[in-house]
XYZ file of N, CA, C and O in Angstrom:
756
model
N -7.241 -18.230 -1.997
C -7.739 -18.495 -3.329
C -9.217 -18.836 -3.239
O -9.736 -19.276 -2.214
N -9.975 -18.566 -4.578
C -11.154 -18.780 -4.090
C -12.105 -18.852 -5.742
O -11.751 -18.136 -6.679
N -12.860 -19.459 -5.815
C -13.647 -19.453 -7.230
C -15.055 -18.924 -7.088
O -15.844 -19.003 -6.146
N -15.173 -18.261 -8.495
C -16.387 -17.013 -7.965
C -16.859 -17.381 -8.834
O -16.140 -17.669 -9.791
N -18.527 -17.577 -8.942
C -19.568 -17.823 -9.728
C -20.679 -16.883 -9.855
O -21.476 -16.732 -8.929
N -20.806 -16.016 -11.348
C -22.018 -15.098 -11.613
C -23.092 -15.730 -12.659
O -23.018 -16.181 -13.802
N -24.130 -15.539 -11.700
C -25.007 -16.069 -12.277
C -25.764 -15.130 -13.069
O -25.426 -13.981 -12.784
N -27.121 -15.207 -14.411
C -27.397 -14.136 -14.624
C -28.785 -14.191 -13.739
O -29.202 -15.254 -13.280
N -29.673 -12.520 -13.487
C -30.430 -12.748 -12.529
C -32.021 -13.350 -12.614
O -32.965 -12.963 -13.302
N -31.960 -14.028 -12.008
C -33.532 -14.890 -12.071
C -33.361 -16.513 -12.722
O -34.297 -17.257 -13.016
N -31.571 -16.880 -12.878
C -31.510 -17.907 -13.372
C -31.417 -18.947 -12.108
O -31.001 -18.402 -11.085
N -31.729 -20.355 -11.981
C -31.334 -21.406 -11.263
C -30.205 -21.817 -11.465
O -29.408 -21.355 -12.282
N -30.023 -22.823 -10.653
C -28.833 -23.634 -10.903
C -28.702 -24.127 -11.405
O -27.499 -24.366 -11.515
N -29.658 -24.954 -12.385
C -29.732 -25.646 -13.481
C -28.955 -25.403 -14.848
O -28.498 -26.191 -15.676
N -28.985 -23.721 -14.754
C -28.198 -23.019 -16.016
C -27.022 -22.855 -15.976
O -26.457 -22.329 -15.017
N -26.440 -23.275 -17.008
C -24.641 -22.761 -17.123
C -24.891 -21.308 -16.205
O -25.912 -20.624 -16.279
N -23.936 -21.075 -15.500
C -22.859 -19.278 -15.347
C -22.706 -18.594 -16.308
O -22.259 -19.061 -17.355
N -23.000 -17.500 -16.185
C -22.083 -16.407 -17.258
C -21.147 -16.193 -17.064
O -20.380 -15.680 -17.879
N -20.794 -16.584 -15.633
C -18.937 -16.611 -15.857
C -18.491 -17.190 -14.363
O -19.057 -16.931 -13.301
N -17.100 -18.210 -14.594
C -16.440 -18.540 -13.485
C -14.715 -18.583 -13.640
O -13.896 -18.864 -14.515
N -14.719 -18.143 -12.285
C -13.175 -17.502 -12.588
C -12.304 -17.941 -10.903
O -12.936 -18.269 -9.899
N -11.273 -17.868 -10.951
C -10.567 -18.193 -9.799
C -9.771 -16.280 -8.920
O -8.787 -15.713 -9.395
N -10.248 -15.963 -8.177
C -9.196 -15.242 -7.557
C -8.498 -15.350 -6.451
O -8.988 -15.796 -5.414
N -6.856 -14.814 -6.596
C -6.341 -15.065 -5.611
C -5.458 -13.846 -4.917
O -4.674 -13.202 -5.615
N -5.609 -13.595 -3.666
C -5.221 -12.745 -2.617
C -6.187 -11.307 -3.593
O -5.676 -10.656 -4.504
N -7.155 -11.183 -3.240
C -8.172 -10.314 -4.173
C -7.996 -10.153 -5.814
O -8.932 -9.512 -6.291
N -7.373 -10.426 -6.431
C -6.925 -10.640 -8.072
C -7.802 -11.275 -8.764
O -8.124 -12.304 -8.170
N -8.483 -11.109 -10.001
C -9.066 -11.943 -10.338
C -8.046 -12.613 -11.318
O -7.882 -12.082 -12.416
N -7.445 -13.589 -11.037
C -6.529 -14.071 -12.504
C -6.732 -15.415 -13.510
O -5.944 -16.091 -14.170
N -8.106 -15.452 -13.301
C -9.303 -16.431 -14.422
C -10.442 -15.987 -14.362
O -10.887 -15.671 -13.258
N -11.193 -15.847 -15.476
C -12.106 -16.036 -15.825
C -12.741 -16.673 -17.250
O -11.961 -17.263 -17.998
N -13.912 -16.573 -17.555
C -14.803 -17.159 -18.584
C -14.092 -18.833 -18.693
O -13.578 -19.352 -19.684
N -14.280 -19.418 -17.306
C -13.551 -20.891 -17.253
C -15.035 -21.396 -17.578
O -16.013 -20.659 -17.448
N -15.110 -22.773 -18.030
C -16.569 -23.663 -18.666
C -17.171 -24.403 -17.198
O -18.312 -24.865 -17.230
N -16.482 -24.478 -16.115
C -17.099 -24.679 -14.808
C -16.850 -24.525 -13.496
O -15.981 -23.689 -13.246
N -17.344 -25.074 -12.580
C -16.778 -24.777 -11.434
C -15.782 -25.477 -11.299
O -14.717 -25.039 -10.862
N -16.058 -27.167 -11.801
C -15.169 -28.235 -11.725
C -14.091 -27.912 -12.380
O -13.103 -28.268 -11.737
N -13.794 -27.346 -13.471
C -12.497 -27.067 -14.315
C -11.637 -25.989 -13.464
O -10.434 -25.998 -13.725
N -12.085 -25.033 -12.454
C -11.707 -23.963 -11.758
C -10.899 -24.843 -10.900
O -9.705 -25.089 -11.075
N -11.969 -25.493 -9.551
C -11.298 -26.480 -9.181
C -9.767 -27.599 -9.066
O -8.936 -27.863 -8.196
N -10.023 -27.989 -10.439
C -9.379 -28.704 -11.263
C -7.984 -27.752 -11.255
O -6.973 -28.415 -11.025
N -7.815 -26.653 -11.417
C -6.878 -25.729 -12.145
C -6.462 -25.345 -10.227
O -5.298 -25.454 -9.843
N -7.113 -25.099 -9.666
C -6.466 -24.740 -8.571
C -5.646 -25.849 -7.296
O -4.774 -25.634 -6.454
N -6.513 -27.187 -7.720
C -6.082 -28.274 -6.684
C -4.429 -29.111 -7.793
O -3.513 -29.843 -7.417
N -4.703 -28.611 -8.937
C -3.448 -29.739 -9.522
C -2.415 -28.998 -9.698
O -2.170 -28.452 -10.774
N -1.561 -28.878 -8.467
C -0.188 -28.091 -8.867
C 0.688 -28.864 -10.074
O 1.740 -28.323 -10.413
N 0.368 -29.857 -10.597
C 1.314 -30.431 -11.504
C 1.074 -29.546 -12.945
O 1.816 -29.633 -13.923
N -0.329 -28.535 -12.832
C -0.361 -28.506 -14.109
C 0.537 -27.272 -14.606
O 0.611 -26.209 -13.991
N 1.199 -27.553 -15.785
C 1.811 -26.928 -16.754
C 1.777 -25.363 -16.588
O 0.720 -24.742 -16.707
N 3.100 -24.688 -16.278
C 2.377 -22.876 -15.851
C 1.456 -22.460 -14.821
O 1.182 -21.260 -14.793
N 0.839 -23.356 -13.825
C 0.257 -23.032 -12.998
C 1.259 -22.395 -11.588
O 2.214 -23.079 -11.220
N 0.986 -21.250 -10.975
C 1.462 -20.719 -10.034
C 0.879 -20.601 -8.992
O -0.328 -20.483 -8.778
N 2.072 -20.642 -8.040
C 1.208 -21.217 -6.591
C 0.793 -19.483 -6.705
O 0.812 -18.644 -7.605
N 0.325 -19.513 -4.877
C -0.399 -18.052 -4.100
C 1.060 -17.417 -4.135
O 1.371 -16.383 -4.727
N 2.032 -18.375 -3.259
C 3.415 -17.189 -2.970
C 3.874 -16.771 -4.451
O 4.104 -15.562 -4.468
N 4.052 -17.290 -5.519
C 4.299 -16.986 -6.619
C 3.554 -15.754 -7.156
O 4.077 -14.734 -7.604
N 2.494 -15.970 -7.058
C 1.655 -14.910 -7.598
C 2.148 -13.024 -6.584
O 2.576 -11.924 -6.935
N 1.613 -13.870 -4.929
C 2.143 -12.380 -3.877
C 3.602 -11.851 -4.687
O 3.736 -10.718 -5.148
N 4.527 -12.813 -4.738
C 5.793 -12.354 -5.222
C 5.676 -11.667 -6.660
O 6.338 -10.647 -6.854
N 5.073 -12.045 -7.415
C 4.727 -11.354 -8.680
C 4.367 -9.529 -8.332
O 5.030 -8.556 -8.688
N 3.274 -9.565 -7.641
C 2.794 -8.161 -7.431
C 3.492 -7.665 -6.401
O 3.358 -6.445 -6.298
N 4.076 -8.081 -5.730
C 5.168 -7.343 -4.456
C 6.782 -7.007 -5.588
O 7.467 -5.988 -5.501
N 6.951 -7.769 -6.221
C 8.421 -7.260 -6.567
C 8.282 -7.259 -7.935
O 9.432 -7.499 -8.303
N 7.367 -7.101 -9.279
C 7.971 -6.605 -10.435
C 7.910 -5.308 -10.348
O 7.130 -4.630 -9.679
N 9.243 -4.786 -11.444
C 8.899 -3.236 -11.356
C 9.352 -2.753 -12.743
O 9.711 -1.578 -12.825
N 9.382 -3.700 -14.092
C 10.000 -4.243 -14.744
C 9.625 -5.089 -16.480
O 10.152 -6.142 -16.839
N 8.714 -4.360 -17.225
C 8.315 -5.890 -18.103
C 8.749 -5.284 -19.241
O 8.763 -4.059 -19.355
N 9.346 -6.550 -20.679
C 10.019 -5.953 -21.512
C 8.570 -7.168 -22.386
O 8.173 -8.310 -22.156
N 8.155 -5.909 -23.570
C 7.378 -7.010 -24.512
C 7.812 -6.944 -25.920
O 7.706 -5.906 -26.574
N 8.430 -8.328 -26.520
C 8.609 -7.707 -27.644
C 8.078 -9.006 -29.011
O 7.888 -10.222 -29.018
N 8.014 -8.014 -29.915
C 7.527 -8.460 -30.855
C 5.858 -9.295 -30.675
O 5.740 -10.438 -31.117
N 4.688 -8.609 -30.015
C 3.972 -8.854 -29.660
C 2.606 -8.704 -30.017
O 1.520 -9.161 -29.660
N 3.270 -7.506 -31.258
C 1.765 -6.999 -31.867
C 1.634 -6.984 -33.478
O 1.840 -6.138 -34.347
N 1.081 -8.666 -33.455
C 0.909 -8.534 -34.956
C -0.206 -9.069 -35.274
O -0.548 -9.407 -36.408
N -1.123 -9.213 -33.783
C -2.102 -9.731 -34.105
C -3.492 -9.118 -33.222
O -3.509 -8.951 -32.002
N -4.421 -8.889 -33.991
C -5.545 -7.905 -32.994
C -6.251 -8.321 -31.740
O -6.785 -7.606 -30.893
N -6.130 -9.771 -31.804
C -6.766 -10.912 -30.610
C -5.303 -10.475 -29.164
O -5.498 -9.922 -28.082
N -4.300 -10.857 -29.597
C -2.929 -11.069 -28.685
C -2.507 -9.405 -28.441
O -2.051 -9.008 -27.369
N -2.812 -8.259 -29.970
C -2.766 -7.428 -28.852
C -3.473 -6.745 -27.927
O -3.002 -5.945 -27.117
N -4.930 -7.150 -28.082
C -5.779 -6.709 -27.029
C -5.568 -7.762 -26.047
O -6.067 -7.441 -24.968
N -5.026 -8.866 -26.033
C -4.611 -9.804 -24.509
C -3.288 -8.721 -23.726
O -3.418 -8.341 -22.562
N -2.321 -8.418 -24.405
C -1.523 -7.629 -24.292
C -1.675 -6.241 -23.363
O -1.045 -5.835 -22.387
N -2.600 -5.802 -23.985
C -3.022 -4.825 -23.317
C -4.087 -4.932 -21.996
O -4.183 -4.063 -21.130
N -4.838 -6.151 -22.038
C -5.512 -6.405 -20.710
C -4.884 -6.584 -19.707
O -5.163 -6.322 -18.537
N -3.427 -7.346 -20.460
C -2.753 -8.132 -19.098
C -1.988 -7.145 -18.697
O -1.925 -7.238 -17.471
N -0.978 -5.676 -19.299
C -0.566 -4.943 -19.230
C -1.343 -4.602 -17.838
O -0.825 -4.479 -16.728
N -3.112 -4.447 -18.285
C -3.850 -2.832 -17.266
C -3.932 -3.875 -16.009
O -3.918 -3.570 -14.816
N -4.009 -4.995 -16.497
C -4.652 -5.505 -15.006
C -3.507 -5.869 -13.975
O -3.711 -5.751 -12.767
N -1.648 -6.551 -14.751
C -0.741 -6.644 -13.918
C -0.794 -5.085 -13.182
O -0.989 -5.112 -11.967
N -0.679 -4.094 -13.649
C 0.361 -2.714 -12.881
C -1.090 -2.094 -11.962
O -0.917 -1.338 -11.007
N -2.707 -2.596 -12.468
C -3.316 -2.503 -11.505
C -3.354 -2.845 -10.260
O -3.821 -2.147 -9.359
N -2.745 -4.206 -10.109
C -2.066 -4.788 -9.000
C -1.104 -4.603 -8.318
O -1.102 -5.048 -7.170
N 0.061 -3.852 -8.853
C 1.354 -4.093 -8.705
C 1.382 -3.150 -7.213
O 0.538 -2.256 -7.154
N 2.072 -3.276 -6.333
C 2.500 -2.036 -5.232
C 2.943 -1.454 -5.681
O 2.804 -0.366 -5.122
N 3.664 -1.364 -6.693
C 4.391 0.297 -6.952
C 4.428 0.186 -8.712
O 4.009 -0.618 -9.546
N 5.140 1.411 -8.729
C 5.362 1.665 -10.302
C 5.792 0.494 -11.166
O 6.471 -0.455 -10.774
N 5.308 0.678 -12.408
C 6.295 0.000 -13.062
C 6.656 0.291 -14.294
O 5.877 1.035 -14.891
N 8.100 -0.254 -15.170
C 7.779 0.707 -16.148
C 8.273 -0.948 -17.467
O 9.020 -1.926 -17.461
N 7.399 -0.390 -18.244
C 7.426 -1.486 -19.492
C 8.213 -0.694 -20.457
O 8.374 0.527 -20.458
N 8.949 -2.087 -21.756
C 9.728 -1.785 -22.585
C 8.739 -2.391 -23.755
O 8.712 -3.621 -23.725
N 7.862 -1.751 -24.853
C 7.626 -2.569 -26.061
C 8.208 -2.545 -27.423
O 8.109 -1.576 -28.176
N 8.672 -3.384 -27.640
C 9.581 -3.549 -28.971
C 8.291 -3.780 -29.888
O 7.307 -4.413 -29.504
N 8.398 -3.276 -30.961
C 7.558 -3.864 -32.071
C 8.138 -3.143 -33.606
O 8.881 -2.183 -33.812
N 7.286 -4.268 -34.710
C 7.981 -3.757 -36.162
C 7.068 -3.398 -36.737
O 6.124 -4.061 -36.305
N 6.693 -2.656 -37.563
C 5.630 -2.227 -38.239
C 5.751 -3.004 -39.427
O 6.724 -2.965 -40.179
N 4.456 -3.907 -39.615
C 4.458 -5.109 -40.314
C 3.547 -4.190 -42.016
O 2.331 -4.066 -42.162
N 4.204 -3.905 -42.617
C 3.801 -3.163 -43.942
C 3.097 -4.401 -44.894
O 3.957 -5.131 -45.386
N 1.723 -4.760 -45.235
C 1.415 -5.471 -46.054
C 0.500 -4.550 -47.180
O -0.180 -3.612 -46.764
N 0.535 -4.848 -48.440
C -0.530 -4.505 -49.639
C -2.318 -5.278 -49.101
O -2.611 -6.465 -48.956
N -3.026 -4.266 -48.958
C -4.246 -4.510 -48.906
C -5.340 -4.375 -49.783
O -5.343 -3.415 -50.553
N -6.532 -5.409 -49.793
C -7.528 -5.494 -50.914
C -8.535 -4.079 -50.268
O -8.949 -3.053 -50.807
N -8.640 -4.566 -49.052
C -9.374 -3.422 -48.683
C -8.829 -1.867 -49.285
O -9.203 -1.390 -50.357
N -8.101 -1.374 -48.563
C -7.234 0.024 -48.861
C -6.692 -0.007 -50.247
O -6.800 1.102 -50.771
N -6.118 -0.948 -51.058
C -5.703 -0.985 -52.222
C -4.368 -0.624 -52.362
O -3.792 -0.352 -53.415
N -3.758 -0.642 -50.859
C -2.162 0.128 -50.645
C -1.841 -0.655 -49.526
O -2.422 -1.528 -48.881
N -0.815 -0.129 -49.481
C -0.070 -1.316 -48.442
C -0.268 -0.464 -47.168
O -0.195 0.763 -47.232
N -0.457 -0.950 -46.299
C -1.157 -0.592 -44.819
C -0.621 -1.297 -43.708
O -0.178 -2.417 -43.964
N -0.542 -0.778 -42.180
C -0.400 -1.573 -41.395
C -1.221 -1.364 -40.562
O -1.265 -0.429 -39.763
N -2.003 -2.320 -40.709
C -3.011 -2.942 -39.875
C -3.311 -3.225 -38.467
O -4.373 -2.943 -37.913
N -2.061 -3.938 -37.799
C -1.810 -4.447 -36.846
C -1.124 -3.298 -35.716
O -1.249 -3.235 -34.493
N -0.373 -2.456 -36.657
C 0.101 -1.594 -36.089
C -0.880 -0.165 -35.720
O -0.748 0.570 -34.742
N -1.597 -0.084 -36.518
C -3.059 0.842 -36.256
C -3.632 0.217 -35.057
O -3.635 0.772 -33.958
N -4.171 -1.079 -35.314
C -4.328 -1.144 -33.924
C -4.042 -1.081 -32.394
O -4.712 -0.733 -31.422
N -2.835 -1.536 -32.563
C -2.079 -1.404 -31.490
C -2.025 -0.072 -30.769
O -2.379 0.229 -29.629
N -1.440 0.701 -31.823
C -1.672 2.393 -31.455
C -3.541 2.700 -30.908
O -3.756 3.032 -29.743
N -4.059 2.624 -31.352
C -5.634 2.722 -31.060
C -5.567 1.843 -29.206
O -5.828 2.477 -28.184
N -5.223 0.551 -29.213
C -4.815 0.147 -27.968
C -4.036 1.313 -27.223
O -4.582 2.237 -26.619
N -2.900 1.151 -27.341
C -1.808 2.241 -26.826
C -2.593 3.635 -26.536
O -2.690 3.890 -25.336
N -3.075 4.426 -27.279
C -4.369 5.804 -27.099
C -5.185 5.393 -25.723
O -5.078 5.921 -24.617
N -6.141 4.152 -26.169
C -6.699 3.975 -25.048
C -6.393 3.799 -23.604
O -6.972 4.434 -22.722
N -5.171 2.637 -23.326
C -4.484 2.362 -22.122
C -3.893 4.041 -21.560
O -3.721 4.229 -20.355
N -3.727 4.748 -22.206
C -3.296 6.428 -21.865
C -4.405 7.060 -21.163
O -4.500 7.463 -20.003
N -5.234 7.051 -22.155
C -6.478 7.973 -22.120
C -7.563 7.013 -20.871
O -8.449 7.609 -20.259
N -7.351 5.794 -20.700
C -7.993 5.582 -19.047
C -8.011 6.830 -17.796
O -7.066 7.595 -17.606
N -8.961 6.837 -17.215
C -9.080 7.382 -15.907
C -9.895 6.437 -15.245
O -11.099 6.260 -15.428
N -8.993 5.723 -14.298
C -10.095 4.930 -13.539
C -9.421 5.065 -11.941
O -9.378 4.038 -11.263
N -8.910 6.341 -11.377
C -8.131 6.624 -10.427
C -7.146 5.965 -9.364
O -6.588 6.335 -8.331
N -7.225 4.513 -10.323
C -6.057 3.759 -9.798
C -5.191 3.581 -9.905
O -4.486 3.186 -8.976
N -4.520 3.891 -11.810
C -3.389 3.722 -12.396
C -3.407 4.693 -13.578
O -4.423 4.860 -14.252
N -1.869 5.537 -13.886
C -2.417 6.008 -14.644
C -0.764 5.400 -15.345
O 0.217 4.950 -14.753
N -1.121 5.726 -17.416
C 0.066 5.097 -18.313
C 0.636 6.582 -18.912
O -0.205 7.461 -19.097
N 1.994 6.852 -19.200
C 2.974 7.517 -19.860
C 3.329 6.798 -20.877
O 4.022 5.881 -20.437
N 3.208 6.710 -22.200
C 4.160 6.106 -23.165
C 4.540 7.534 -23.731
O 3.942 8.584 -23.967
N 6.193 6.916 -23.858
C 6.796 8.222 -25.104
C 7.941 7.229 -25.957
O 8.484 6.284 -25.386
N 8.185 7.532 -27.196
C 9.219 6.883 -28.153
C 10.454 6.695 -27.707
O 11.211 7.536 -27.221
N 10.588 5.839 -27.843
C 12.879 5.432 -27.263
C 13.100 5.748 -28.419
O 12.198 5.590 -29.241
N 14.355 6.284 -28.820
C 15.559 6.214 -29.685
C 15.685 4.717 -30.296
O 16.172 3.884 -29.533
N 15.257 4.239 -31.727
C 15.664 3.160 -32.401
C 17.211 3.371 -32.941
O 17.523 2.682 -33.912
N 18.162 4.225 -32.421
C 19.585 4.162 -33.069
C 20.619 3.869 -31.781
O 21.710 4.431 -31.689
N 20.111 2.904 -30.798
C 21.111 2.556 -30.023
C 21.902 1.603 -30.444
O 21.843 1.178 -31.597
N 23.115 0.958 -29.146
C 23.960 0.476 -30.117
C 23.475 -0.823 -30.079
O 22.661 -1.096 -29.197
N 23.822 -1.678 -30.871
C 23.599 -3.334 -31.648
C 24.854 -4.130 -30.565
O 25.984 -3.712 -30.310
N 24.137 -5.467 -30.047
C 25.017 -6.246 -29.397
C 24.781 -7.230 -30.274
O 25.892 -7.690 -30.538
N 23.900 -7.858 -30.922
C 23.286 -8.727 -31.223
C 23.587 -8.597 -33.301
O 23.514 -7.516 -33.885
N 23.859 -9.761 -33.927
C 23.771 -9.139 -35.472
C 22.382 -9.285 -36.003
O 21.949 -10.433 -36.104
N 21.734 -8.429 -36.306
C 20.400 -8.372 -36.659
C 20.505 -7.155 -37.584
O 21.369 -6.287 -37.706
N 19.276 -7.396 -38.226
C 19.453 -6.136 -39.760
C 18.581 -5.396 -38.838
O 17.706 -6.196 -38.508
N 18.384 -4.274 -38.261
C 17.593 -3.151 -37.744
C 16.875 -2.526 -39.520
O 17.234 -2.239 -40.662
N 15.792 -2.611 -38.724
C 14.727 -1.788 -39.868
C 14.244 -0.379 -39.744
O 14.536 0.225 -38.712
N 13.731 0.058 -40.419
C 13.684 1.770 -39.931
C 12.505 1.596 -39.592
O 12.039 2.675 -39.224
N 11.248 0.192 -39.479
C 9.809 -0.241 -38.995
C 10.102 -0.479 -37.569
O 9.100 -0.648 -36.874
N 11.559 -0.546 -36.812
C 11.344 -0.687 -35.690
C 10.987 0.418 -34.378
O 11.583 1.448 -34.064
N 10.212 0.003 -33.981
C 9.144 1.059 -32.935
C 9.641 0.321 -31.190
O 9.552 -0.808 -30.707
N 10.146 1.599 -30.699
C 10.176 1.152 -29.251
C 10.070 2.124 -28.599
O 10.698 3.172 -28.745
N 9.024 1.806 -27.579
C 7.846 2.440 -26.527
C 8.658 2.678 -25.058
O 9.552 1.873 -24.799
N 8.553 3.071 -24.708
C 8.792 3.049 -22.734
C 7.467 3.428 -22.348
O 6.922 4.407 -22.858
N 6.822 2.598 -21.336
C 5.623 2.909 -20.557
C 6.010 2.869 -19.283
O 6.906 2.243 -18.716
N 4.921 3.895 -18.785
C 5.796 4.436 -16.937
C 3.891 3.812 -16.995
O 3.013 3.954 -17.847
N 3.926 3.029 -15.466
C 2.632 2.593 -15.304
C 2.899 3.067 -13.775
O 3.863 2.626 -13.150
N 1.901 4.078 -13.162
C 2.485 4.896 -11.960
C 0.752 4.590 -11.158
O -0.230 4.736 -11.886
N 0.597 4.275 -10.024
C -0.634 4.170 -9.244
C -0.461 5.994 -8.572
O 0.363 6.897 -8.434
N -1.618 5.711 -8.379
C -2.130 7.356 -7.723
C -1.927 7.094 -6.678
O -2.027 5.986 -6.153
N -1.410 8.704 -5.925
C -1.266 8.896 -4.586
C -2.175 7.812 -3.784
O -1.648 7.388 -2.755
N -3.277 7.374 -4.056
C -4.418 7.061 -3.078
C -3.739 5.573 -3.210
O -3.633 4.900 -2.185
N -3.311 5.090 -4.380
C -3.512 3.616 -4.042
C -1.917 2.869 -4.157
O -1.532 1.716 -4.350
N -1.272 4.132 -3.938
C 0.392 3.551 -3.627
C 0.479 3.026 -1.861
O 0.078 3.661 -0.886
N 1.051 1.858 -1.889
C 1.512 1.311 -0.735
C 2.623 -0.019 -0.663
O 3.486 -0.362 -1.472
N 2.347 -0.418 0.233
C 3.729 -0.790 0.820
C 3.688 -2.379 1.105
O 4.578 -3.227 1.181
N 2.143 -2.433 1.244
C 1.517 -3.717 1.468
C 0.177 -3.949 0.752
O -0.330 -3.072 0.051
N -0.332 -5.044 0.928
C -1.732 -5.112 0.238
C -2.458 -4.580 0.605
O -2.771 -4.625 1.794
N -3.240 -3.584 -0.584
C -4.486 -2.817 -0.279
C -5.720 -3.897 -0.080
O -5.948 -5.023 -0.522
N -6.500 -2.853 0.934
C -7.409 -3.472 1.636
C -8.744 -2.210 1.579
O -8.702 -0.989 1.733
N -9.567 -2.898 1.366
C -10.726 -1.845 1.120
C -10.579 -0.837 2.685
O -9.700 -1.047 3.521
N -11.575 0.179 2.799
C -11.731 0.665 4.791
C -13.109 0.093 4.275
O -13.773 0.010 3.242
N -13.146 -0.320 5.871
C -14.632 -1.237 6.555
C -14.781 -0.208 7.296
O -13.846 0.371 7.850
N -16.438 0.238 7.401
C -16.751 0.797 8.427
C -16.465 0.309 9.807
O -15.868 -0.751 9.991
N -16.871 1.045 10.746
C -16.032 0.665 12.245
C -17.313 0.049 12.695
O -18.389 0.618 12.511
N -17.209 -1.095 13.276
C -18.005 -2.048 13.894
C -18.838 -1.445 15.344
O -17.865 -1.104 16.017
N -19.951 -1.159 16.108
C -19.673 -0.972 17.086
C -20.315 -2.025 18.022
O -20.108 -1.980 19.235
């Protein structure tokens, strides 16, 4: 584990960071923290609330293969968190993985449009387009529509607004393995 500090260039030490963040086993899984001390703070106090050790985390990216999200997008802040945490878990992950997203298409009357619109759900899709349409030769995303007429275990009124996704999150030949990737170092002589 380790806390990383960017400074902007030509500033002293005197000046806040533009950003400090904690990574662990190469991950970055904090940033835009308010100091070094709060980084610190977050990495030395295992008591705090949701904090995960290192083996927790290795175990995270060694064995999910697996994430179900639901009811997650009704808001444009949470679903662009959604979608960060989506690119950056399966960026990590050793192998495939494939996600389940449940969502409802939230129909409201708008001042803007003057008709009832969904908002939240435009976005999301605009998210969803993008996470597809990435090329960054590390990971690439499949979403296609599930069947909303499976069967009911549960008594719930099913809506004809309900939307469910399957995402295949698949790493490229180059960066599938077995263990933790490791940059190549030139050969020392």
């Amino acid at each position: 584990m380790t806390v990383f500090v960017i400074r902007k260039e030509g500033e002293g030490l005197q000046e806040p960071p533009a950003d400090v963040g904690i990574v662990i086993e190469g991950v970055e899984v904090l940033h835009e923290l308010t100091s070094v001390a709060s980084a610190r703070a977050l990495l030395l106090d295992s008591d705090t609330e949701f904090c995960w050790t290192e083996d927790e985390v290795a175990d995270l990216y060694n064995n999910t293969s697996f994430i179900i999200a639901a009811d997650v997008c009704y808001d444009d802040d949470l679903t662009d968190g959604l979608f960060r945490t989506l690119y950056r878990l399966c960026n990590n992950f050793h192998h495939t993985c494939t996600i389940i997203i449940s969502l409802e298409r939230r129909l409201n009357f708008t001042l803007r449009h003057m008709d009832v619109s969904c908002e939240a759900y435009d976005h999301f899709r605009k998210c969803l387009s993008q996470l597809q349409e990435l090329v960054d030769g590390r990971c690439s995303f499949k979403v296609e529509p599930l069947p909303s007429n499976f069967s009911q275990f549960l008594l719930y009124e099913r809506i004809e607004q309900l939307i469910v996704l399957h995402a295949h999150a698949r790493l490229s030949s180059t960066f599938l393995r077995t263990d933790l990737w490791l940059p190549t170092l030139p050969a020392l002589d």
